[in-house]
PDB file of C-alpha atoms in Angstrom:
ATOM      1  CA  GLN A 190     207.003 -66.642  25.151  1.00  0.00           C
ATOM      2  CA  GLY A 191     206.406 -63.190  25.937  1.00  0.00           C
ATOM      3  CA  GLN A 192     207.393 -59.857  24.020  1.00  0.00           C
ATOM      4  CA  LEU A 193     208.003 -56.570  25.064  1.00  0.00           C
ATOM      5  CA  VAL A 194     208.009 -53.577  22.705  1.00  0.00           C
ATOM      6  CA  GLU A 195     209.122 -50.064  23.342  1.00  0.00           C
ATOM      7  CA  SER A 196     208.221 -46.996  21.642  1.00  0.00           C
ATOM      8  CA  GLY A 197     208.156 -43.355  22.044  1.00  0.00           C
ATOM      9  CA  GLY A 198     211.638 -42.490  21.302  1.00  0.00           C
ATOM     10  CA  GLY A 199     212.969 -39.522  19.500  1.00  0.00           C
ATOM     11  CA  LEU A 200     215.053 -36.242  19.292  1.00  0.00           C
ATOM     12  CA  VAL A 201     214.412 -33.543  22.013  1.00  0.00           C
ATOM     13  CA  GLN A 202     216.290 -30.892  22.947  1.00  0.00           C
ATOM     14  CA  ALA A 203     217.760 -30.234  26.590  1.00  0.00           C
ATOM     15  CA  GLY A 204     215.038 -29.290  28.765  1.00  0.00           C
ATOM     16  CA  GLY A 205     212.419 -31.285  26.914  1.00  0.00           C
ATOM     17  CA  SER A 206     210.378 -34.142  27.706  1.00  0.00           C
ATOM     18  CA  LEU A 207     209.493 -37.825  26.247  1.00  0.00           C
ATOM     19  CA  ARG A 208     207.320 -40.485  27.264  1.00  0.00           C
ATOM     20  CA  LEU A 209     208.479 -44.028  26.598  1.00  0.00           C
ATOM     21  CA  SER A 210     205.865 -46.985  26.437  1.00  0.00           C
ATOM     22  CA  CYS A 211     206.426 -50.761  26.961  1.00  0.00           C
ATOM     23  CA  ALA A 212     203.845 -52.709  25.710  1.00  0.00           C
ATOM     24  CA  ALA A 213     203.614 -56.199  26.609  1.00  0.00           C
ATOM     25  CA  SER A 214     202.054 -58.985  24.558  1.00  0.00           C
ATOM     26  CA  GLY A 215     202.174 -62.895  24.289  1.00  0.00           C
ATOM     27  CA  ARG A 216     201.862 -63.507  27.933  1.00  0.00           C
ATOM     28  CA  THR A 217     200.836 -61.635  31.079  1.00  0.00           C
ATOM     29  CA  PHE A 218     203.083 -59.376  32.838  1.00  0.00           C
ATOM     30  CA  ARG A 219     200.918 -58.125  35.028  1.00  0.00           C
ATOM     31  CA  SER A 220     202.523 -60.007  38.254  1.00  0.00           C
ATOM     32  CA  TYR A 221     206.142 -59.183  36.760  1.00  0.00           C
ATOM     33  CA  VAL A 222     208.376 -56.674  38.171  1.00  0.00           C
ATOM     34  CA  MET A 223     209.013 -53.967  35.105  1.00  0.00           C
ATOM     35  CA  ALA A 224     212.291 -52.026  34.744  1.00  0.00           C
ATOM     36  CA  TRP A 225     213.693 -49.862  32.547  1.00  0.00           C
ATOM     37  CA  PHE A 226     217.485 -49.706  31.474  1.00  0.00           C
ATOM     38  CA  ARG A 227     219.918 -47.499  29.182  1.00  0.00           C
ATOM     39  CA  GLN A 228     222.640 -47.942  27.122  1.00  0.00           C
ATOM     40  CA  ALA A 229     224.709 -45.087  25.910  1.00  0.00           C
ATOM     41  CA  PRO A 230     227.106 -45.865  23.071  1.00  0.00           C
ATOM     42  CA  GLY A 231     230.436 -47.503  24.348  1.00  0.00           C
ATOM     43  CA  LYS A 232     229.157 -47.882  27.794  1.00  0.00           C
ATOM     44  CA  GLU A 233     227.352 -50.727  29.818  1.00  0.00           C
ATOM     45  CA  ARG A 234     223.725 -51.182  30.152  1.00  0.00           C
ATOM     46  CA  GLU A 235     222.702 -48.725  33.389  1.00  0.00           C
ATOM     47  CA  PHE A 236     219.711 -49.176  35.542  1.00  0.00           C
ATOM     48  CA  VAL A 237     217.077 -46.436  35.535  1.00  0.00           C
ATOM     49  CA  VAL A 238     213.985 -47.377  37.681  1.00  0.00           C
ATOM     50  CA  VAL A 239     211.937 -50.201  38.570  1.00  0.00           C
ATOM     51  CA  ILE A 240     208.319 -50.625  39.464  1.00  0.00           C
ATOM     52  CA  ASN A 241     206.554 -53.969  41.273  1.00  0.00           C
ATOM     53  CA  GLU A 242     203.534 -55.468  39.937  1.00  0.00           C
ATOM     54  CA  ASN A 243     201.425 -53.477  42.513  1.00  0.00           C
ATOM     55  CA  GLY A 244     202.460 -50.126  41.298  1.00  0.00           C
ATOM     56  CA  ALA A 245     205.073 -49.162  43.754  1.00  0.00           C
ATOM     57  CA  ARG A 246     208.223 -47.520  42.284  1.00  0.00           C
ATOM     58  CA  LEU A 247     210.898 -49.695  44.054  1.00  0.00           C
ATOM     59  CA  THR A 248     214.105 -47.566  43.342  1.00  0.00           C
ATOM     60  CA  TYR A 249     215.401 -45.075  40.767  1.00  0.00           C
ATOM     61  CA  ALA A 250     218.874 -44.322  39.684  1.00  0.00           C
ATOM     62  CA  ASP A 251     220.427 -41.124  41.449  1.00  0.00           C
ATOM     63  CA  THR A 252     220.915 -39.539  38.023  1.00  0.00           C
ATOM     64  CA  VAL A 253     217.258 -39.786  36.971  1.00  0.00           C
ATOM     65  CA  LYS A 254     215.609 -38.984  40.318  1.00  0.00           C
ATOM     66  CA  GLY A 255     213.103 -36.335  40.531  1.00  0.00           C
ATOM     67  CA  ARG A 256     213.002 -36.204  36.733  1.00  0.00           C
ATOM     68  CA  PHE A 257     211.874 -39.528  35.717  1.00  0.00           C
ATOM     69  CA  THR A 258     208.807 -41.130  36.682  1.00  0.00           C
ATOM     70  CA  ILE A 259     207.719 -45.074  35.971  1.00  0.00           C
ATOM     71  CA  SER A 260     204.244 -45.958  35.936  1.00  0.00           C
ATOM     72  CA  ARG A 261     202.298 -48.998  34.731  1.00  0.00           C
ATOM     73  CA  ASP A 262     198.684 -49.715  33.421  1.00  0.00           C
ATOM     74  CA  THR A 263     197.608 -53.091  34.314  1.00  0.00           C
ATOM     75  CA  ALA A 264     194.667 -53.121  32.108  1.00  0.00           C
ATOM     76  CA  LYS A 265     196.551 -52.214  29.302  1.00  0.00           C
ATOM     77  CA  ASN A 266     199.768 -54.482  29.984  1.00  0.00           C
ATOM     78  CA  THR A 267     201.976 -51.569  29.572  1.00  0.00           C
ATOM     79  CA  VAL A 268     204.492 -49.753  31.397  1.00  0.00           C
ATOM     80  CA  TYR A 269     205.662 -46.139  31.003  1.00  0.00           C
ATOM     81  CA  LEU A 270     208.442 -43.882  31.433  1.00  0.00           C
ATOM     82  CA  GLN A 271     207.971 -40.148  31.745  1.00  0.00           C
ATOM     83  CA  MET A 272     210.966 -38.265  31.348  1.00  0.00           C
ATOM     84  CA  ASN A 273     211.520 -34.483  32.068  1.00  0.00           C
ATOM     85  CA  SER A 274     214.222 -32.185  32.052  1.00  0.00           C
ATOM     86  CA  LEU A 275     215.779 -34.444  29.810  1.00  0.00           C
ATOM     87  CA  ASN A 276     219.732 -33.583  29.307  1.00  0.00           C
ATOM     88  CA  PRO A 277     222.250 -34.892  26.694  1.00  0.00           C
ATOM     89  CA  GLU A 278     223.627 -37.197  29.481  1.00  0.00           C
ATOM     90  CA  ASP A 279     220.389 -39.145  28.993  1.00  0.00           C
ATOM     91  CA  THR A 280     221.061 -39.703  25.191  1.00  0.00           C
ATOM     92  CA  ALA A 281     220.716 -43.793  25.004  1.00  0.00           C
ATOM     93  CA  VAL A 282     218.998 -46.548  23.851  1.00  0.00           C
ATOM     94  CA  TYR A 283     216.053 -47.313  26.519  1.00  0.00           C
ATOM     95  CA  TYR A 284     215.530 -50.662  26.981  1.00  0.00           C
ATOM     96  CA  CYS A 285     212.127 -52.363  28.876  1.00  0.00           C
ATOM     97  CA  ALA A 286     212.639 -55.217  31.096  1.00  0.00           C
ATOM     98  CA  ALA A 287     210.678 -57.717  32.862  1.00  0.00           C
ATOM     99  CA  ASP A 288     210.992 -60.768  35.662  1.00  0.00           C
ATOM    100  CA  PRO A 289     208.610 -62.491  38.022  1.00  0.00           C
ATOM    101  CA  SER A 290     210.742 -61.296  40.913  1.00  0.00           C
ATOM    102  CA  TYR A 291     212.847 -58.287  42.141  1.00  0.00           C
ATOM    103  CA  ASN A 292     216.333 -59.562  42.309  1.00  0.00           C
ATOM    104  CA  GLY A 293     218.133 -56.234  42.199  1.00  0.00           C
ATOM    105  CA  PRO A 294     218.916 -53.417  39.757  1.00  0.00           C
ATOM    106  CA  THR A 295     220.870 -55.594  37.426  1.00  0.00           C
ATOM    107  CA  ALA A 296     220.501 -56.245  33.817  1.00  0.00           C
ATOM    108  CA  GLY A 297     221.330 -59.914  34.706  1.00  0.00           C
ATOM    109  CA  ALA A 298     218.243 -60.130  36.957  1.00  0.00           C
ATOM    110  CA  TYR A 299     215.939 -59.578  33.942  1.00  0.00           C
ATOM    111  CA  GLY A 300     214.581 -62.176  31.827  1.00  0.00           C
ATOM    112  CA  TYR A 301     212.822 -60.657  29.423  1.00  0.00           C
ATOM    113  CA  TRP A 302     213.808 -57.651  27.034  1.00  0.00           C
ATOM    114  CA  GLY A 303     212.539 -55.191  24.327  1.00  0.00           C
ATOM    115  CA  GLN A 304     214.722 -54.139  21.643  1.00  0.00           C
ATOM    116  CA  GLY A 305     214.925 -50.789  22.641  1.00  0.00           C
ATOM    117  CA  THR A 306     213.956 -47.366  21.709  1.00  0.00           C
ATOM    118  CA  GLN A 307     216.595 -44.532  20.868  1.00  0.00           C
ATOM    119  CA  VAL A 308     216.366 -41.298  22.638  1.00  0.00           C
ATOM    120  CA  THR A 309     218.599 -38.503  21.295  1.00  0.00           C
ATOM    121  CA  VAL A 310     218.835 -34.912  23.550  1.00  0.00           C
ATOM    122  CA  SER A 311     220.302 -32.336  21.743  1.00  0.00           C
ATOM    123  CA  SER A 312     222.280 -29.487  23.511  1.00  0.00           C
TER     124      SER A 312
END
Protein backbone atom coordinates (compact mmCIF):
# COMPACT_ATOMS: atom_id res chain seq x y z
CA GLN A 1 0.00 0.00 0.00
CA GLY A 2 1.17 3.49 -0.72
CA GLN A 3 1.36 6.37 1.66
CA LEU A 4 1.08 10.11 1.18
CA VAL A 5 2.53 12.48 3.77
CA GLU A 6 1.89 16.22 3.66
CA SER A 7 4.10 18.84 5.25
CA GLY A 8 4.72 22.56 5.13
CA GLY A 9 1.59 23.87 6.77
CA GLY A 10 1.64 26.51 9.46
CA LEU A 11 0.52 29.95 10.52
CA VAL A 12 1.01 32.84 8.12
CA GLN A 13 -0.26 36.40 7.89
CA ALA A 14 -2.61 37.47 5.15
CA GLY A 15 -0.69 38.20 1.98
CA GLY A 16 2.00 35.69 2.84
CA SER A 17 3.07 32.46 1.18
CA LEU A 18 3.52 28.82 2.04
CA ARG A 19 4.69 25.80 0.11
CA LEU A 20 3.13 22.46 0.92
CA SER A 21 4.77 19.16 0.06
CA CYS A 22 3.26 15.74 -0.43
CA ALA A 23 5.78 12.92 -0.30
CA ALA A 24 4.70 9.54 -1.60
CA SER A 25 6.16 6.28 -0.36
CA GLY A 26 5.48 2.58 -0.36
CA ARG A 27 4.60 2.50 -4.02
CA THR A 28 5.26 4.64 -7.03
CA PHE A 29 2.77 7.39 -7.66
CA ARG A 30 4.72 8.68 -10.64
CA SER A 31 2.01 7.58 -13.06
CA TYR A 32 -0.84 8.78 -10.85
CA VAL A 33 -2.96 11.89 -11.01
CA MET A 34 -2.21 13.96 -7.90
CA ALA A 35 -4.44 16.56 -6.33
CA TRP A 36 -4.81 18.91 -3.40
CA PHE A 37 -8.03 19.35 -1.47
CA ARG A 38 -8.79 21.40 1.60
CA GLN A 39 -11.33 21.31 4.38
CA ALA A 40 -12.24 24.22 6.61
CA PRO A 41 -14.01 23.67 9.95
CA GLY A 42 -17.67 22.88 9.45
CA LYS A 43 -17.32 22.67 5.67
CA GLU A 44 -17.05 19.88 3.15
CA ARG A 45 -13.75 18.90 1.60
CA GLU A 46 -13.09 21.22 -1.31
CA PHE A 47 -11.10 20.61 -4.47
CA VAL A 48 -8.10 22.91 -4.97
CA VAL A 49 -6.02 21.72 -7.92
CA VAL A 50 -4.99 18.57 -9.82
CA ILE A 51 -1.92 17.64 -11.87
CA ASN A 52 -1.58 14.70 -14.19
CA GLU A 53 1.25 12.20 -14.49
CA ASN A 54 2.98 14.30 -17.14
CA GLY A 55 3.03 17.44 -15.04
CA ALA A 56 0.17 19.18 -16.83
CA ARG A 57 -2.02 21.10 -14.43
CA LEU A 58 -5.45 19.90 -15.31
CA THR A 59 -7.58 22.39 -13.45
CA TYR A 60 -7.67 24.82 -10.55
CA ALA A 61 -10.54 25.88 -8.34
CA ASP A 62 -11.62 29.42 -9.18
CA THR A 63 -10.90 30.52 -5.62
CA VAL A 64 -7.16 29.81 -5.99
CA LYS A 65 -6.48 30.59 -9.65
CA GLY A 66 -3.56 32.95 -10.06
CA ARG A 67 -2.43 32.44 -6.46
CA PHE A 68 -1.72 28.71 -6.09
CA THR A 69 0.57 26.58 -8.24
CA ILE A 70 0.87 22.82 -8.24
CA SER A 71 4.00 21.04 -9.41
CA ARG A 72 5.53 17.61 -9.13
CA ASP A 73 9.02 16.19 -8.92
CA THR A 74 8.81 12.73 -10.37
CA ALA A 75 12.30 11.75 -9.26
CA LYS A 76 11.43 12.59 -5.66
CA ASN A 77 7.91 11.18 -5.88
CA THR A 78 6.71 14.47 -4.41
CA VAL A 79 4.01 16.99 -5.28
CA TYR A 80 4.10 20.61 -4.19
CA LEU A 81 1.55 23.34 -3.70
CA GLN A 82 2.92 26.86 -3.78
CA MET A 83 0.40 29.20 -2.18
CA ASN A 84 0.80 32.96 -2.57
CA SER A 85 -1.32 35.93 -1.56
CA LEU A 86 -2.95 33.88 1.15
CA ASN A 87 -6.07 35.21 2.83
CA PRO A 88 -8.04 34.06 5.89
CA GLU A 89 -10.50 32.20 3.65
CA ASP A 90 -7.65 29.85 2.73
CA THR A 91 -7.50 28.58 6.31
CA ALA A 92 -8.11 24.84 6.25
CA VAL A 93 -6.56 21.42 6.54
CA TYR A 94 -4.92 20.68 3.20
CA TYR A 95 -4.92 17.11 1.91
CA CYS A 96 -2.94 15.44 -0.82
CA ALA A 97 -4.74 12.81 -2.89
CA ALA A 98 -3.81 10.40 -5.65
CA ASP A 99 -5.48 8.10 -8.13
CA PRO A 100 -4.40 6.11 -11.18
CA SER A 101 -6.70 8.11 -13.44
CA TYR A 102 -8.47 11.46 -13.55
CA ASN A 103 -12.17 11.14 -12.87
CA GLY A 104 -13.04 14.69 -11.97
CA PRO A 105 -12.39 17.17 -9.17
CA THR A 106 -14.36 15.39 -6.47
CA ALA A 107 -13.01 13.77 -3.34
CA GLY A 108 -14.68 10.47 -4.13
CA ALA A 109 -12.60 10.14 -7.29
CA TYR A 110 -9.37 9.65 -5.34
CA GLY A 111 -8.37 6.43 -3.66
CA TYR A 112 -5.28 7.53 -1.76
CA TRP A 113 -5.14 10.30 0.83
CA GLY A 114 -2.64 11.84 3.17
CA GLN A 115 -3.36 12.80 6.77
CA GLY A 116 -3.51 16.51 6.04
CA THR A 117 -1.56 19.58 7.11
CA GLN A 118 -3.07 22.63 8.79
CA VAL A 119 -2.80 26.02 7.14
CA THR A 120 -3.92 29.02 9.16
CA VAL A 121 -3.97 32.51 7.71
CA SER A 122 -4.35 35.38 10.14
CA SER A 123 -5.84 38.72 9.17
